[in-house]
Structures are given as C-alpha cells and as structure tokens.
Backbone as a printed PyTorch tensor [residue, N CA C, xyz], in Angstrom:
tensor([[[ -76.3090,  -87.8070,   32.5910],
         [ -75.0810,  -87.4850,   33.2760],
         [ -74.7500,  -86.0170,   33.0330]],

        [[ -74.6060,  -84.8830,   34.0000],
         [ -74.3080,  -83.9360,   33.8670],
         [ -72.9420,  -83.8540,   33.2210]],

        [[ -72.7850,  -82.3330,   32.4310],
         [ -71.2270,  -82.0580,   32.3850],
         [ -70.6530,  -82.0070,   32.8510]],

        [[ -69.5030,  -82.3310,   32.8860],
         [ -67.9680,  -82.3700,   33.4940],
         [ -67.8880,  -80.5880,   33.5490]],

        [[ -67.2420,  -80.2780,   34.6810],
         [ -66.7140,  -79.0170,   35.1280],
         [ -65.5790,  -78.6200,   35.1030]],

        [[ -65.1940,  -77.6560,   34.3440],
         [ -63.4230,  -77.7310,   34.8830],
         [ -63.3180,  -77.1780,   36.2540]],

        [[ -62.5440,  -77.5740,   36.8030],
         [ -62.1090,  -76.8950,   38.2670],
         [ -61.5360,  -75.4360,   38.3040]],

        [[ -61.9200,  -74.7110,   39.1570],
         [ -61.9420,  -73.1740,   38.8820],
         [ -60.4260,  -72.7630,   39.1120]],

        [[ -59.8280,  -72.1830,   38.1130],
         [ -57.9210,  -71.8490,   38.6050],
         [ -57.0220,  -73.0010,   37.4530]],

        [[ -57.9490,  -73.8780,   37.0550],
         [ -57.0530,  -75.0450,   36.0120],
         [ -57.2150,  -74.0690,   34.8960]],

        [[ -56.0020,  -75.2570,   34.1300],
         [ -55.7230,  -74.8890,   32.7590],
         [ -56.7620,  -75.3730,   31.6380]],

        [[ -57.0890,  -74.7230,   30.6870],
         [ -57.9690,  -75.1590,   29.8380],
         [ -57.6430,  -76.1070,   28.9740]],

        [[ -58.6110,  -77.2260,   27.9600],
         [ -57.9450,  -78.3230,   27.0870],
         [ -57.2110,  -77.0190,   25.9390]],

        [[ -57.3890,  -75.5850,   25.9450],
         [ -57.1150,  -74.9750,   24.9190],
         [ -55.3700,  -74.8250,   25.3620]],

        [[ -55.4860,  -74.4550,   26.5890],
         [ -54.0200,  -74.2430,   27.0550],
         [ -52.9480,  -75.2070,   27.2110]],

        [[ -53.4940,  -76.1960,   27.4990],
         [ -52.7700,  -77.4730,   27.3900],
         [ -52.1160,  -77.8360,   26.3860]],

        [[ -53.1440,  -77.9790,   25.0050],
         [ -53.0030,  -77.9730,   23.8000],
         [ -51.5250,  -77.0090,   23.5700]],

        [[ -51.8120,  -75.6360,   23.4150],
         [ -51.2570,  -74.3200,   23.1310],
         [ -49.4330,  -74.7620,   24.0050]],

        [[ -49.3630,  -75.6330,   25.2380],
         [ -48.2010,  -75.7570,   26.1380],
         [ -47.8070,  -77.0120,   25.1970]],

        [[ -48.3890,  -77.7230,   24.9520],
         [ -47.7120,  -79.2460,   24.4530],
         [ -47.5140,  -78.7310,   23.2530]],

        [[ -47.8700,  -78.1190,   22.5210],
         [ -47.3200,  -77.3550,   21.1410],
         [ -46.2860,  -76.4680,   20.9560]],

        [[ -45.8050,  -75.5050,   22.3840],
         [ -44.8790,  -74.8510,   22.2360],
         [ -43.8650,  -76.1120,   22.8540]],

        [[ -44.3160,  -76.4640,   23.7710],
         [ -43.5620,  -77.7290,   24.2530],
         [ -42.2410,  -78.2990,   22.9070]],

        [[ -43.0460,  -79.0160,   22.2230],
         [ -42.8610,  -79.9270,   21.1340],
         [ -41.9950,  -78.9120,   19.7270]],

        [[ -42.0390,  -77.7060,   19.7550],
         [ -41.3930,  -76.8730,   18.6830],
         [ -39.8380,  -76.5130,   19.4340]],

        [[ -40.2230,  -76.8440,   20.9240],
         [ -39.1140,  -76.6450,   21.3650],
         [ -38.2500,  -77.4280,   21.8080]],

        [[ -37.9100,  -77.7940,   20.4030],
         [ -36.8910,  -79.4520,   20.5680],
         [ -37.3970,  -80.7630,   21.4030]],

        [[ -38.8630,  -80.2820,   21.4020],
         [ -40.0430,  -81.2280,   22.0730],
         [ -39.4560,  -81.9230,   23.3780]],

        [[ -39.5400,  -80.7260,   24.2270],
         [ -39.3070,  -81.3330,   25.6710],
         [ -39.8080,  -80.3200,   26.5690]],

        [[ -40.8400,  -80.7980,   27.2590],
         [ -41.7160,  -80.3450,   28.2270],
         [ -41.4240,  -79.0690,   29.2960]],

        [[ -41.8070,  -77.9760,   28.8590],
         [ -41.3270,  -76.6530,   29.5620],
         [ -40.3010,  -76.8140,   29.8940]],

        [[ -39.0900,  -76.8650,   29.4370],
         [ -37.6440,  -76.5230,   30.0140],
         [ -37.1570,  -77.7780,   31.3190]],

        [[ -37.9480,  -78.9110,   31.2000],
         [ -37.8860,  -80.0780,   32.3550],
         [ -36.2770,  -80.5050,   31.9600]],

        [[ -35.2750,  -80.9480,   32.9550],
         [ -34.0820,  -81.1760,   32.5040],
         [ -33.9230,  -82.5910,   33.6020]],

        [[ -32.8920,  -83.4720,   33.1930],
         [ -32.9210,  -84.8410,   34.2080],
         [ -31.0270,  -84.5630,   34.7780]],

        [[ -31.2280,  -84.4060,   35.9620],
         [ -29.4710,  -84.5680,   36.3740],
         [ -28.6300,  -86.1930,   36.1860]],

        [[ -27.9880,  -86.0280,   35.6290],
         [ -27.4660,  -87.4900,   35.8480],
         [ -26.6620,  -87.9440,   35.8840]],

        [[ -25.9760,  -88.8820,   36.5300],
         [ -24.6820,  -89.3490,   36.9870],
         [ -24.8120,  -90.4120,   35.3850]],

        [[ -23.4710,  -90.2530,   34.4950],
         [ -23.2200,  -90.8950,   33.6460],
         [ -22.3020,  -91.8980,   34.0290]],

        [[ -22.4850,  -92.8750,   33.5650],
         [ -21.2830,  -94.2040,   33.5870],
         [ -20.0290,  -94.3730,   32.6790]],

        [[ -18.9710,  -93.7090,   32.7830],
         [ -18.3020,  -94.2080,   31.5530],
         [ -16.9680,  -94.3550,   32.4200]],

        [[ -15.7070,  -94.8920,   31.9690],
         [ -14.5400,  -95.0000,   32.4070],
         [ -14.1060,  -94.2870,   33.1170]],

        [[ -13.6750,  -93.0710,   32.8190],
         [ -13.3740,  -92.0900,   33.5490],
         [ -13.5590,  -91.5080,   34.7830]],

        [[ -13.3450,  -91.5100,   36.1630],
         [ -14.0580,  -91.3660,   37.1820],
         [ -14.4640,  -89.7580,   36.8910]],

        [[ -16.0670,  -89.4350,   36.5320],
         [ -16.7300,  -88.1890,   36.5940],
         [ -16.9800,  -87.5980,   38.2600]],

        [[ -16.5470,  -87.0230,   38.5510],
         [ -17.0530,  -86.2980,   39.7480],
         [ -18.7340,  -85.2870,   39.3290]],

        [[ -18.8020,  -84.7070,   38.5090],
         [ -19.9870,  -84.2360,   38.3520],
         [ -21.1660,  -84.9860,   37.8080]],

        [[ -22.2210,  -84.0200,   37.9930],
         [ -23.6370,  -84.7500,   36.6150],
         [ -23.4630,  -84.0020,   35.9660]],

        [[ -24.6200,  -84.9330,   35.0190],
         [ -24.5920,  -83.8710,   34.0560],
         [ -26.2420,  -83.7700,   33.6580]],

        [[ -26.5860,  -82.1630,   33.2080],
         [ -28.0840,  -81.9290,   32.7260],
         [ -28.3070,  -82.7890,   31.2870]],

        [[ -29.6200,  -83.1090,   30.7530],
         [ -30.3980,  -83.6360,   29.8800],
         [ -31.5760,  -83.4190,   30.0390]],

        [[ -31.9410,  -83.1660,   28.5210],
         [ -33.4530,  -82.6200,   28.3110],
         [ -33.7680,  -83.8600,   28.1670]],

        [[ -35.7260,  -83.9610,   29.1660],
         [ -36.8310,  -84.8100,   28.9520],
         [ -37.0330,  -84.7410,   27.5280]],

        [[ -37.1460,  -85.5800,   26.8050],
         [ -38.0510,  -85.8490,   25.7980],
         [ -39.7760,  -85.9520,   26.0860]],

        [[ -40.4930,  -85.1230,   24.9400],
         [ -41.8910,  -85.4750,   25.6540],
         [ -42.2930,  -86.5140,   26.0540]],

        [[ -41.6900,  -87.7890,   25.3360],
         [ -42.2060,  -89.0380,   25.3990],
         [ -41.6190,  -89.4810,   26.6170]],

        [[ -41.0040,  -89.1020,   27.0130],
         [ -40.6240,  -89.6670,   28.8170],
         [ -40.7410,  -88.9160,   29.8800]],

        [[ -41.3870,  -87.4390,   29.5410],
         [ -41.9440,  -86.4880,   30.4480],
         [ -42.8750,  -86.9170,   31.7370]],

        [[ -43.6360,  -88.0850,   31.3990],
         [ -44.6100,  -88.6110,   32.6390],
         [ -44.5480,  -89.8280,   33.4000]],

        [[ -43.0630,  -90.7300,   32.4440],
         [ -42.2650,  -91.6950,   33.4730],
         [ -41.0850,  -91.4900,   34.4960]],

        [[ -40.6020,  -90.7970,   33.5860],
         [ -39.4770,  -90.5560,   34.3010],
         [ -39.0190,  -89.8570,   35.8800]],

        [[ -38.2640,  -90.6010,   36.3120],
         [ -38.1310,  -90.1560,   37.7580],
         [ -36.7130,  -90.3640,   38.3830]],

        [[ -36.0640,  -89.6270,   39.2080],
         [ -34.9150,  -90.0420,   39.5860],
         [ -34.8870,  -91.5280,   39.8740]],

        [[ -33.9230,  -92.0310,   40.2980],
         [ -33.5930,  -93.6590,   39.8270],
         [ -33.4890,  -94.4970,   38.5600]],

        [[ -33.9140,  -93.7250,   37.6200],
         [ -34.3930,  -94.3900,   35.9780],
         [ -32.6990,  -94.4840,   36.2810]],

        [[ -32.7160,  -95.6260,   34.9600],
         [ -31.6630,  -95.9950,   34.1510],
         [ -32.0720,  -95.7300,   33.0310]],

        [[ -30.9190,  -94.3200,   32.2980],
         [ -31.3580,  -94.4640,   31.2360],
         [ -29.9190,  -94.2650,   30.1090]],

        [[ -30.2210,  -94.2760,   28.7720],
         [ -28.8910,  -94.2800,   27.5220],
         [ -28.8470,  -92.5370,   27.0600]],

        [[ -28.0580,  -91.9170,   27.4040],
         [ -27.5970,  -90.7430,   27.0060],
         [ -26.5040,  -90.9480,   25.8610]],

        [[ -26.0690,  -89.7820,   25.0080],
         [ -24.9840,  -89.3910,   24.1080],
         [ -24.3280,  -88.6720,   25.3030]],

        [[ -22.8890,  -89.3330,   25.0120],
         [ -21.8440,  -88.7110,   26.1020],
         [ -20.3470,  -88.5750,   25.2820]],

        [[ -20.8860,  -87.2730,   24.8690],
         [ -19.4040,  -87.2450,   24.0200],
         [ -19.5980,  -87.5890,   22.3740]],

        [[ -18.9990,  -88.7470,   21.9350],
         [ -19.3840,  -88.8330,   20.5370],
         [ -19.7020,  -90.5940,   20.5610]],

        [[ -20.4050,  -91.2390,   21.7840],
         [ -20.6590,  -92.4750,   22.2690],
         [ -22.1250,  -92.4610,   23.0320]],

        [[ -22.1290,  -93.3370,   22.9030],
         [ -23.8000,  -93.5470,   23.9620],
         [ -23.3140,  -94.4460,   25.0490]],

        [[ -24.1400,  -93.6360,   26.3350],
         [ -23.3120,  -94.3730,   27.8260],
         [ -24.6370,  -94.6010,   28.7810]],

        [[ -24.5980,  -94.9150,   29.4970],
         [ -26.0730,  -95.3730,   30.4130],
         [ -25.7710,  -94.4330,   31.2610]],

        [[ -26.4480,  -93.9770,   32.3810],
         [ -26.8020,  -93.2340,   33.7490],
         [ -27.2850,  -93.3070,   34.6790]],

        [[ -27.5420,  -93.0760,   35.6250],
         [ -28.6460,  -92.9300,   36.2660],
         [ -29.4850,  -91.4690,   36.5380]],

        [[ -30.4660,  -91.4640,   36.4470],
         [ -31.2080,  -89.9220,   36.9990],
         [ -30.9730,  -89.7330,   38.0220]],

        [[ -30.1290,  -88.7910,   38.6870],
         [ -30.7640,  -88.4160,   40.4300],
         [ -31.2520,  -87.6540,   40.9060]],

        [[ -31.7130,  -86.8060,   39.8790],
         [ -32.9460,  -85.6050,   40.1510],
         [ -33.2140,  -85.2270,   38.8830]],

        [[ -34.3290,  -83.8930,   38.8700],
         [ -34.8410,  -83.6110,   38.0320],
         [ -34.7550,  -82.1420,   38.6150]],

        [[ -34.8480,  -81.1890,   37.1990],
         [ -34.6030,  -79.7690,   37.6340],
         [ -35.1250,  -78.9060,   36.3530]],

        [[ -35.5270,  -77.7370,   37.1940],
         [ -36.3690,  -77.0420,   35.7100],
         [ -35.5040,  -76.0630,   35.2900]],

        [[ -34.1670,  -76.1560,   35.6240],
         [ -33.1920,  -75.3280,   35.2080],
         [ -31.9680,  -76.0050,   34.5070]],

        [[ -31.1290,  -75.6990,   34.0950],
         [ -30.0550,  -76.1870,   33.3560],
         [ -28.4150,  -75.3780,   33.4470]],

        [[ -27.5560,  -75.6070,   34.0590],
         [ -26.3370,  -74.5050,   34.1300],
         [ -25.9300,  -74.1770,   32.5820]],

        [[ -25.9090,  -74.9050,   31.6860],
         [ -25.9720,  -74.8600,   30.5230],
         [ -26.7940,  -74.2480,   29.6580]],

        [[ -26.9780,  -73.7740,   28.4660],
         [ -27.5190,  -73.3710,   27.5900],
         [ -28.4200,  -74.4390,   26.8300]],

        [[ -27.2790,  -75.7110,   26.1510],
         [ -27.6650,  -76.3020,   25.0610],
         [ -27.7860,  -77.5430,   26.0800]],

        [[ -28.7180,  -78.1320,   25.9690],
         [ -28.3550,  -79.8480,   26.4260],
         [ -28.5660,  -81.1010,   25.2550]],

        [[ -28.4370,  -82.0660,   25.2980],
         [ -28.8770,  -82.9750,   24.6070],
         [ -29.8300,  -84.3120,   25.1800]],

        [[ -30.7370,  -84.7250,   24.4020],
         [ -31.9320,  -85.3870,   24.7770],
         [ -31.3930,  -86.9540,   25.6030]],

        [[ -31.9950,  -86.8260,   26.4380],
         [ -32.2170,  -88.6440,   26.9300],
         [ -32.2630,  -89.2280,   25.6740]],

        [[ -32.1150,  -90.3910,   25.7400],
         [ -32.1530,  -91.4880,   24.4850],
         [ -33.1730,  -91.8540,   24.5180]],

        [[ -33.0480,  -92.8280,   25.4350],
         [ -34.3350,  -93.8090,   26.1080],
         [ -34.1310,  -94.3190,   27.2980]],

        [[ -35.1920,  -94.6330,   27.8140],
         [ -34.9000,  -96.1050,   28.9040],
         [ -34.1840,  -97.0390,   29.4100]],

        [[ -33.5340,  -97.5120,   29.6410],
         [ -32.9530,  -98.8030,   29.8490],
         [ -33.8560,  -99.9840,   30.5420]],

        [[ -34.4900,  -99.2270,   32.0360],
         [ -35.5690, -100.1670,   32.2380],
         [ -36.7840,  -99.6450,   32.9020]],

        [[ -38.0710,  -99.9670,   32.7200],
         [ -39.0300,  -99.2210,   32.9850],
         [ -38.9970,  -98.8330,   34.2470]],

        [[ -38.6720,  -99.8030,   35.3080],
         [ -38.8960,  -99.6050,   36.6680],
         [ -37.4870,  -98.7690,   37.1960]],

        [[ -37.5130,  -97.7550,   38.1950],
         [ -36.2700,  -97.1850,   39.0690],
         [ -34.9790,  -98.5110,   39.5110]],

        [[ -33.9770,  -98.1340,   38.8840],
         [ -33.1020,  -99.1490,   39.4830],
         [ -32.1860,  -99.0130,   40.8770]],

        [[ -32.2240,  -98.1920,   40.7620],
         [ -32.2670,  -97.3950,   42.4880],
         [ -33.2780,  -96.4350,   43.0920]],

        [[ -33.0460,  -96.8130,   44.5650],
         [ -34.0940,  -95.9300,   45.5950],
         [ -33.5720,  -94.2130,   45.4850]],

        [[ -34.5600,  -93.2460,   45.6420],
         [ -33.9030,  -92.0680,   46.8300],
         [ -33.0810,  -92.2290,   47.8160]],

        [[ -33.6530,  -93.2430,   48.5100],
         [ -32.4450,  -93.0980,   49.7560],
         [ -31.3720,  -93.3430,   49.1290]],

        [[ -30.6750,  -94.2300,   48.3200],
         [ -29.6960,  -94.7860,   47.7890],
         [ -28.7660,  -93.6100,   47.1310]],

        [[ -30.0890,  -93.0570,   46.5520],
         [ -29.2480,  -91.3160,   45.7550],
         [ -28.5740,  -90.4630,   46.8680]],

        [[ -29.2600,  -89.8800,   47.7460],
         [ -29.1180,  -89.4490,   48.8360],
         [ -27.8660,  -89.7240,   49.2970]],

        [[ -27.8560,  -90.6840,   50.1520],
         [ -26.4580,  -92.0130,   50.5610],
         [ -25.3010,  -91.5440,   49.6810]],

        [[ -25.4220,  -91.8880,   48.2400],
         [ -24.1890,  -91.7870,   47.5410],
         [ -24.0340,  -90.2240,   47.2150]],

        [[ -24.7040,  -89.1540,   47.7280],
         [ -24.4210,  -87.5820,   47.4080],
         [ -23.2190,  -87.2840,   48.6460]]])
C-alpha cells in the first residue's frame, strides 16, 4: 500500500498539533469559536448571549443544541442559535455541557423566531 499524501495547501499533523495546543492554553477553546445563545431564565431576555466552545464540544456542536450555561451566579439551559468567531465581549464563560446530543430545534425554527 503506498503512502498516504497530504493534500497540497493542508495543514500539517505538526500544525494541527501546534493549533490544538495553543487552542487548549487558551482556556481550551478552539481558535476563538464562540456559541450565541438564547438563555432560558425568568426574566424576559431580549438579547443572546456569547459562550466559549469548549474543546470537547468543538466538533458537536451546532446551532439548535440544548445546552447548560452559568448565567449569573446559577446554571440555566439555552439554546445555540448560531455560532460566531467573534465575541462583542472580551471575557466569556464556557458552555457547561449538553443537555441533549441531538439539535432540539431546526434552523428554520431559529430563523422563524429571529
């Protein structure tokens, strides 16, 4: 079996390495990836709000997730409705986790309720 080739213009396993390492020193969340999200709590919120990916949910995550954020000095559920490599903010604080693996709402549904 011949060698595997890298494809000409990709990143190397060295660079990859070198990105998931600065990645991970940097409060370990994947180049500056941020999740918008409509939080759930009492209060009627008119805005979202930004949250940093954790690496460990960098390659599930997708608008529709349900997931558990810190909101305030409480933990509140959300939904994602986009994703953005920017942040209006400076500081954010991390997704928690999951709530459930699969999207609990569609795009269109996000869309609809914008």
């Amino acid at each position: 079996m011949p060698p595997r080739r890298r494809s000409p213009g990709g990143p190397s396993s060295i660079q990859i390495r070198q990105f998931i390492l600065t990645a991970a020193a940097n409060n370990n969340t994947l180049g500056g990836m941020y999740a918008v999200i409509a939080v759930n709590v009492e209060a009627g919120l008119k805005e979202c709000f930004h949250y940093h990916i954790p690496l460990d949910l960098a390659s599930t995550l997708t608008p529709g997730h349900l997931v558990e954020v810190e909101f305030g000095r409480r933990l509140a559920q959300g939904i994602v409705v986009a994703l953005d490599s920017r942040s209006p903010v400076e500081e954010t604080k991390p997704i928690i986790s999951l709530v459930a693996e699969e999207p609990v709402i569609w795009p269109w549904q996000i869309t609809l309720a914008q």
